[in-house]
Coordinates of C-alpha atoms and ligand atoms in Angstrom, one line a residue:
X1 CA 10.3 10.4 28.2
X2 CA 8.0 10.9 25.2
X3 CA 7.1 7.9 23.2
X4 CA 6.6 7.7 19.4
X5 CA 5.9 4.9 17.0
X6 CA 6.5 5.2 13.2
X7 CA 2.8 5.4 12.5
X8 CA -0.5 5.6 14.4
X9 CA -4.2 5.9 13.7
X10 CA -6.3 8.8 14.8
X11 CA -9.8 8.2 16.2
X12 CA -12.0 11.1 17.3
X13 CA -15.4 11.4 18.9
X14 CA -17.2 11.5 15.5
X15 CA -15.5 8.3 14.5
X16 CA -16.8 6.6 17.7
X17 CA -20.3 8.0 17.3
X18 CA -20.5 6.8 13.7
X19 CA -19.7 3.2 14.8
X20 CA -22.1 3.4 17.7
X21 CA -24.9 4.6 15.5
X22 CA -24.4 1.8 13.1
X23 CA -24.2 -0.8 15.9
X24 CA -27.7 0.5 16.9
X25 CA -29.0 0.3 13.4
X26 CA -29.8 -3.4 13.4
X27 CA -27.3 -4.2 10.6
X28 CA -24.0 -5.7 11.6
X29 CA -22.6 -7.0 8.3
X30 CA -22.9 -6.3 4.5
X31 CA -25.7 -3.8 5.1
X32 CA -26.3 -0.3 3.8
X33 CA -23.2 1.3 5.4
X34 CA -20.9 -0.9 3.2
X35 CA -22.5 0.6 0.2
X36 CA -22.4 4.1 1.6
X37 CA -18.7 3.7 2.3
X38 CA -18.1 2.4 -1.3
X39 CA -20.0 5.3 -2.7
X40 CA -18.0 7.8 -0.6
X41 CA -14.8 6.3 -2.0
X42 CA -16.1 6.7 -5.5
X43 CA -17.2 10.2 -5.0
X44 CA -14.0 11.4 -3.4
X45 CA -11.6 9.9 -6.0
X46 CA -13.8 9.8 -9.1
X47 CA -13.7 6.1 -9.7
X48 CA -16.8 4.4 -11.0
X49 CA -16.8 1.3 -8.8
X50 CA -15.6 0.5 -5.3
X51 CA -15.8 -2.8 -3.5
X52 CA -15.0 -2.8 0.2
X53 CA -13.5 -6.1 1.6
X54 CA -12.1 -7.6 4.8
X55 CA -8.5 -6.4 4.3
X56 CA -6.0 -5.1 1.7
X57 CA -4.6 -8.6 1.1
X58 CA -8.0 -9.9 0.3
X59 CA -8.5 -7.1 -2.2
X60 CA -5.3 -7.9 -4.0
X61 CA -6.3 -11.5 -4.1
X62 CA -9.7 -10.7 -5.6
X63 CA -8.3 -8.3 -8.1
X64 CA -5.9 -11.0 -9.4
X65 CA -8.6 -13.7 -9.5
X66 CA -11.1 -11.4 -11.3
X67 CA -8.4 -10.5 -13.9
X68 CA -8.0 -14.2 -14.5
X69 CA -4.5 -14.7 -13.2
X70 CA -3.6 -18.4 -13.3
X71 CA -0.8 -21.0 -13.4
X72 CA 1.9 -20.1 -15.9
X73 CA 1.2 -16.3 -15.9
X74 CA 4.1 -14.1 -15.0
X75 CA 3.2 -11.2 -12.7
X76 CA 5.7 -8.6 -11.7
X77 CA 5.9 -6.4 -8.6
X78 CA 8.5 -4.4 -6.7
X79 CA 10.8 -6.2 -4.1
X80 CA 10.4 -3.1 -1.9
X81 CA 6.9 -3.8 -0.6
X82 CA 4.8 -5.6 2.0
X83 CA 4.5 -9.4 1.4
X84 CA 0.9 -9.1 0.3
X85 CA 1.8 -7.4 -3.0
X86 CA 3.7 -10.6 -4.1
X87 CA 1.7 -13.2 -2.1
X88 CA -1.5 -12.3 -4.0
X89 CA 0.3 -13.6 -7.2
X90 CA 0.9 -16.9 -5.5
X91 CA -2.7 -17.2 -4.2
X92 CA -3.8 -17.2 -7.9
X93 CA -1.3 -19.9 -8.8
X94 CA 0.7 -17.5 -11.0
X95 CA 4.5 -16.9 -11.1
X96 CA 5.9 -13.9 -9.3
X97 CA 8.9 -11.9 -10.5
X98 CA 10.4 -8.6 -9.4
X99 CA 11.7 -5.4 -11.0
X100 CA 14.0 -3.1 -9.0
X101 CA 13.0 0.4 -7.8
X102 CA 14.0 3.8 -9.0
X103 CA 16.6 5.3 -6.6
X104 CA 14.7 8.7 -6.3
X105 CA 11.1 7.7 -6.0
X106 CA 11.6 4.2 -4.6
X107 CA 8.8 2.9 -6.9
X108 CA 9.2 0.3 -9.7
X109 CA 11.6 1.5 -12.4
X110 CA 9.9 1.7 -15.8
X111 CA 13.2 1.3 -17.6
X112 CA 14.1 -1.9 -15.8
X113 CA 10.5 -3.1 -16.2
X114 CA 10.8 -2.7 -20.0
X115 CA 14.1 -4.6 -19.9
X116 CA 12.5 -7.4 -18.0
X117 CA 9.5 -7.6 -20.3
X118 CA 11.9 -7.8 -23.3
X119 CA 14.0 -10.5 -21.7
X120 CA 10.8 -12.6 -21.2
X121 CA 9.8 -11.8 -24.8
X122 CA 13.1 -13.4 -26.0
X123 CA 12.1 -16.6 -24.3
X124 CA 8.7 -16.4 -26.0
X125 CA 7.0 -15.5 -22.7
X126 CA 4.6 -12.6 -21.9
X127 CA 4.2 -10.6 -18.7
X128 CA 0.5 -10.8 -17.7
X129 CA 0.3 -8.0 -15.2
X130 CA 2.3 -5.6 -13.0
X131 CA 1.4 -4.8 -9.4
X132 CA 2.9 -1.4 -9.0
X133 CA 3.3 -0.1 -5.4
X134 CA 3.1 3.7 -4.6
X135 CA 5.8 3.2 -1.9
X136 CA 5.6 5.4 1.2
X137 CA 2.8 7.4 -0.5
X138 CA 4.8 8.5 -3.6
X139 CA 2.9 7.6 -6.8
X140 CA 4.7 5.4 -9.3
X141 CA 5.6 6.9 -12.7
X142 CA 2.1 6.2 -14.0
X143 CA 2.4 7.8 -17.4
X144 CA 5.4 5.5 -18.3
X145 CA 3.7 2.5 -16.8
X146 CA 0.5 3.1 -18.7
X147 CA 2.6 3.5 -21.9
X148 CA 4.4 0.2 -21.3
X149 CA 1.1 -1.6 -20.5
X150 CA -0.3 -0.4 -23.8
X151 CA 2.8 -1.3 -25.8
X152 CA 3.3 -4.8 -24.3
X153 CA -0.3 -5.6 -23.4
X154 CA -0.3 -6.3 -19.7
X155 CA -2.7 -5.3 -16.9
X156 CA -1.7 -2.7 -14.3
X157 CA -2.8 -3.1 -10.7
X158 CA -2.0 -0.2 -8.4
X159 CA -1.2 -1.3 -4.8
X160 CA -2.0 2.1 -3.3
X161 CA -2.1 0.9 0.3
X162 CA 0.4 3.7 1.1
X163 CA -1.1 6.3 -1.1
X164 CA -4.7 7.0 -0.4
X165 CA -5.3 10.6 -1.6
X166 CA -2.0 10.9 -3.6
X167 CA -2.1 12.5 -7.0
X168 CA -0.1 12.0 -10.2
X169 CA -0.3 15.0 -12.7
X170 CA -3.1 16.5 -10.5
X171 CA -5.1 13.3 -10.9
X172 CA -6.1 11.1 -8.0
X173 CA -4.3 7.8 -8.4
X174 CA -7.4 6.2 -6.7
X175 CA -9.6 7.4 -9.7
X176 CA -8.4 4.1 -11.4
X177 CA -7.5 6.2 -14.5
X178 CA -4.0 4.7 -14.6
X179 CA -4.4 1.1 -13.3
X180 CA -7.2 -1.3 -14.1
X181 CA -7.7 -1.9 -10.3
X182 CA -6.5 0.2 -7.4
X183 CA -6.0 -1.7 -4.1
X184 CA -6.4 -0.1 -0.7
X185 CA -5.9 -1.1 2.9
X186 CA -7.5 0.4 6.0
X187 CA -5.2 -1.3 8.6
X188 CA -4.6 1.0 11.6
X189 CA -1.1 2.1 10.3
X190 CA -2.5 3.2 6.9
X191 CA -3.9 6.7 6.1
X192 CA -7.4 5.9 7.3
X193 CA -8.6 2.9 9.3
X194 CA -11.5 0.5 9.7
X195 CA -9.6 -1.8 12.1
X196 CA -9.0 -4.3 9.4
X197 CA -10.3 -3.5 5.9
X198 CA -9.6 -2.9 2.3
X199 CA -11.1 -1.9 -1.0
X200 CA -10.7 -2.2 -4.8
X201 CA -11.5 0.8 -7.0
X202 CA -12.0 0.3 -10.7
X203 CA -13.8 1.8 -13.7
X204 CA -14.3 -1.6 -15.3
X205 CA -17.9 -2.7 -14.8
X206 CA -17.3 -6.4 -15.5
X207 CA -14.3 -6.5 -13.2
X208 CA -16.3 -4.8 -10.4
X209 CA -19.2 -7.3 -10.8
X210 CA -16.8 -10.3 -10.7
X211 CA -15.0 -9.0 -7.6
X212 CA -18.4 -8.4 -5.8
X213 CA -19.4 -12.0 -6.4
X214 CA -16.0 -13.4 -5.4
X215 CA -16.1 -11.4 -2.1
X216 CA -19.0 -13.5 -1.0
X217 CA -18.3 -17.2 -1.8
X218 CA -19.0 -16.8 -5.6
X219 CA -22.7 -16.6 -4.9
X220 CA -25.0 -14.9 -7.4
X221 CA -28.7 -14.2 -7.6
X222 CA -28.4 -12.5 -11.0
X223 CA -31.1 -14.1 -13.3
X224 CA -29.0 -13.3 -16.4
X225 CA -26.3 -15.8 -15.4
X226 CA -28.3 -18.4 -13.5
X227 CA -29.2 -21.8 -14.9
X228 CA -32.7 -21.6 -13.3
X229 CA -34.6 -19.9 -10.5
X230 CA -36.2 -22.3 -8.1
X231 CA -37.6 -19.5 -5.9
X232 CA -36.7 -16.4 -4.0
X233 CA -34.3 -18.3 -1.7
X234 CA -32.3 -19.7 -4.6
X235 CA -28.7 -18.7 -5.5
X236 CA -26.0 -20.3 -7.6
X237 CA -22.3 -20.5 -7.5
X238 CA -20.4 -20.4 -10.8
X239 CA -16.9 -19.6 -9.5
X240 CA -15.0 -20.4 -6.3
X241 CA -15.2 -17.3 -4.1
X242 CA -14.3 -16.5 -0.5
X243 CA -15.8 -14.8 2.6
X244 CA -13.9 -11.5 2.3
X245 CA -16.8 -9.4 3.5
X246 CA -16.4 -6.3 5.7
X247 CA -18.9 -5.3 8.5
X248 CA -21.2 -2.3 8.5
X249 CA -19.7 -0.9 11.7
X250 CA -16.2 -1.0 10.1
X251 CA -17.5 0.8 7.1
X252 CA -19.1 3.4 9.4
X253 CA -15.7 4.1 10.8
X254 CA -14.3 4.1 7.2
X255 CA -16.8 6.7 6.1
X256 CA -16.1 8.9 9.1
X257 CA -12.3 8.5 8.6
X258 CA -12.5 9.2 4.9
X259 CA -14.0 12.7 5.7
X260 CA -10.8 13.4 7.6
X261 CA -8.4 12.2 4.9
X262 CA -7.7 15.7 3.5
X263 CA -6.8 17.0 6.9
X264 CA -4.7 13.8 7.7
X265 CA -2.7 14.2 4.5
X266 CA -2.0 17.9 4.8
X267 CA -0.7 17.2 8.3
X268 CA 1.5 14.4 7.0
X269 CA 2.9 16.8 4.4
X270 CA 3.6 19.5 7.0
X271 CA 5.5 16.9 9.1
X272 CA 7.5 15.8 6.0
X273 CA 8.3 19.4 5.3
X274 CA 9.5 20.0 8.8
X275 CA 11.8 16.9 8.6
X276 CA 13.1 18.0 5.2
X277 CA 14.1 21.4 6.7
X278 CA 15.4 20.3 10.0
X279 CA 17.1 16.9 9.7
X280 CA 20.9 16.9 9.3
X281 CA 21.6 15.9 5.7
X282 CA 25.2 15.0 6.5
X283 CA 24.0 11.7 8.1
X284 CA 21.0 10.8 6.1
X285 CA 19.3 11.1 2.7
X286 CA 15.7 12.4 2.8
X287 CA 13.0 11.0 0.6
X288 CA 12.8 12.5 -2.8
X289 CA 9.6 13.6 -4.6
X290 CA 9.0 13.9 -8.3
X291 CA 7.7 17.4 -9.4
X292 CA 4.5 16.0 -11.0
X293 CA 3.1 14.2 -8.0
X294 CA 1.4 14.9 -4.7
X295 CA 3.1 12.7 -2.1
X296 CA 1.0 11.7 1.0
X297 CA 3.9 10.4 3.2
X298 CA 2.4 7.3 4.6
X299 CA 6.1 6.7 5.6
X300 CA 9.0 9.1 5.9
X301 CA 11.9 6.8 5.0
X302 CA 15.4 8.1 5.5
X303 CA 18.6 6.4 4.2
X304 CA 21.5 6.6 6.6
X305 CA 24.8 7.8 5.1
X306 CA 26.7 5.0 6.8
X307 CA 30.0 6.3 5.3
X308 CA 29.7 9.3 7.7
X309 CA 28.8 7.1 10.7
X310 CA 31.0 4.9 12.9
X311 CA 28.2 2.5 13.8
X312 CA 25.7 0.5 11.7
X313 CA 22.0 1.0 11.3
X314 CA 21.2 -1.5 14.1
X315 CA 23.0 0.6 16.7
X316 CA 21.2 3.8 15.6
X317 CA 17.9 2.0 15.6
X318 CA 18.5 0.7 19.1
X319 CA 19.7 4.0 20.5
X320 CA 16.6 5.8 19.2
X321 CA 14.3 3.1 20.5
X322 CA 15.9 3.6 23.9
X323 CA 15.1 7.2 23.7
X324 CA 11.4 6.5 23.0
X325 CA 11.5 6.8 19.2
X326 CA 10.2 3.5 17.9
X327 CA 11.2 3.5 14.3
X328 CA 10.6 0.7 11.9
X329 CA 12.4 -0.6 8.8
X330 CA 10.4 -0.9 5.5
X331 CA 11.0 -3.4 4.0
X332 CA 13.1 -6.5 4.0
X333 CA 13.0 -7.1 0.2
X334 CA 10.4 -9.8 -0.6
X335 CA 12.7 -11.7 -3.0
X336 CA 15.1 -12.3 0.0
X337 CA 12.3 -13.9 2.1
X338 CA 13.3 -17.6 2.7
X339 CA 10.1 -18.7 1.1
X340 CA 10.7 -16.8 -2.1
X341 CA 14.4 -17.8 -2.2
X342 CA 13.7 -21.5 -1.9
X343 CA 10.5 -21.6 -4.0
X344 CA 11.8 -19.4 -6.9
X345 CA 15.6 -19.3 -6.6
X346 CA 15.9 -15.5 -6.0
X347 CA 19.2 -14.5 -4.4
X348 CA 21.1 -11.7 -2.9
X349 CA 22.2 -9.0 -5.5
X350 CA 19.2 -9.8 -7.7
X351 CA 17.7 -6.3 -7.0
X352 CA 20.6 -4.2 -5.7
X353 CA 18.8 -0.9 -5.4
X354 CA 16.1 -2.4 -3.1
X355 CA 18.7 -4.3 -1.1
X356 CA 20.8 -1.2 -0.6
X357 CA 17.7 0.7 0.4
X358 CA 16.9 -2.0 3.0
X359 CA 20.4 -1.9 4.4
X360 CA 20.2 1.8 5.2
X361 CA 16.6 2.6 5.8
X362 CA 14.7 3.9 8.9
X363 CA 11.1 5.0 8.9
X364 CA 10.6 8.0 11.1
X365 CA 7.5 8.8 13.1
X366 CA 4.8 10.4 10.8
X367 CA 1.1 10.5 11.7
X368 CA -1.5 13.2 12.0
X369 CA -1.6 13.4 15.8
X370 CA 2.1 14.4 16.1
X371 CA 2.1 18.0 17.6
X372 CA 4.1 21.1 16.8
X373 CA 5.9 20.4 20.0
X374 CA 6.8 16.9 19.0
X375 CA 8.5 17.8 15.7
X376 CA 11.5 19.9 16.9
X377 CA 12.0 17.4 19.8
X378 CA 12.1 14.5 17.3
X379 CA 14.5 16.3 15.0
X380 CA 16.7 17.3 17.9
X381 CA 17.0 13.8 19.3
X382 CA 17.6 12.3 15.9
X383 CA 20.2 14.8 14.8
X384 CA 22.0 14.6 18.2
X385 CA 22.0 10.8 18.2
X386 CA 23.4 10.7 14.6
X387 CA 26.1 13.3 15.5
X388 CA 27.2 11.3 18.5
X389 CA 28.0 8.5 16.1
X390 CA 29.8 10.7 13.6
X391 CA 33.0 9.4 12.1
Ligands
PLP401 C1 -0.7 -2.9 4.2 C2 -0.4 -3.3 2.9 C3 -1.0 -4.4 2.2 C4 -2.0 -5.3 2.9 O1 -3.0 -4.8 3.5 P1 -3.7 -5.5 4.8 O2 -5.0 -4.7 4.9 O3 -2.8 -5.4 5.9 O4 -4.0 -6.9 4.3 C5 -0.7 -4.6 0.9 N1 0.3 -3.9 0.3 C6 0.9 -2.9 0.9 C7 1.9 -2.1 0.1 C8 0.6 -2.6 2.2 O5 1.3 -1.6 2.8

């Protein structure tokens, strides 16, 4: 029996040699390869500054801190995301809230966001920032979000962990032209990997400087901000930072992987096209795609048409697992997590589109190393299984 997971990294001989070469270079951490990787990110996407960090959660945390999020600030994200998009708000002591998704793109709904902002306004409160998630690799409606951020004066953070290389209106979302800071993760299930790793892209020099200092304990050797200089050994700390550094050999892998991103993403799109053509639409809804975006399909989420099936999602999930297709479900909406329910009073039916999505979703295998032999096999097994449960 063939075995498939929903996502998988791809490491080739060049990737391995890049790491070996760096291990032999004498540098292990925070050396020249970190900078080289950061510059490669800037060059590929057209952002001015990139700061590589230990993981994508750390990068969200640092973006929030550098933007000055604090107690009392309201920060909004989508309920349909990984925990970290919301947890970073809590790390900064700010208050999280959610806005439901658009039923076609599965990204935050600009209309509902405006409603939420206006309802805060009525209470005399302001929304400080929005963490918008390019779910599954589909870019958010960035033109509308930018318009809202200008009208109502909030900062936009792009959680682009699913969407490395995605485009909105032919523009790389990672260019940071839409959001003030773009957040990336290089966890093995993401588009490219460094083992663990993350980065922030921005065009704001002040923000980039702050994030760089916060990445390493808040230490600075910049004479323009120091109280004094006791000698070449001397550094000062003006803010509370963290050790969120990434190693040189991880960045060597990152650089080598980044060179393969174009090839990875075109393969992901080919796979999605194959699924779009060959999966039986009677039993499932395929992911939609706006006409003005380039989707990179970090995930291929299907929504089961349970009205045409005589069993629930769990039975289908288990049956496919037994046949070697190890699907996942993305995601249990964050506002329904016990911690968020008890701490903030969120409840079922607060965000019905995300909740309905969760109830019916399955993430199908999609990763560059799937072969042309795998695809018809996968569609065949999935279609046959669904048909066997037909009402
Ligand atoms: C993976 C992911 C993160 C966190 O990244 P890590 O590198 O695992 O810390 C944040 N947001 C989203 C949407 C993600 O998918």
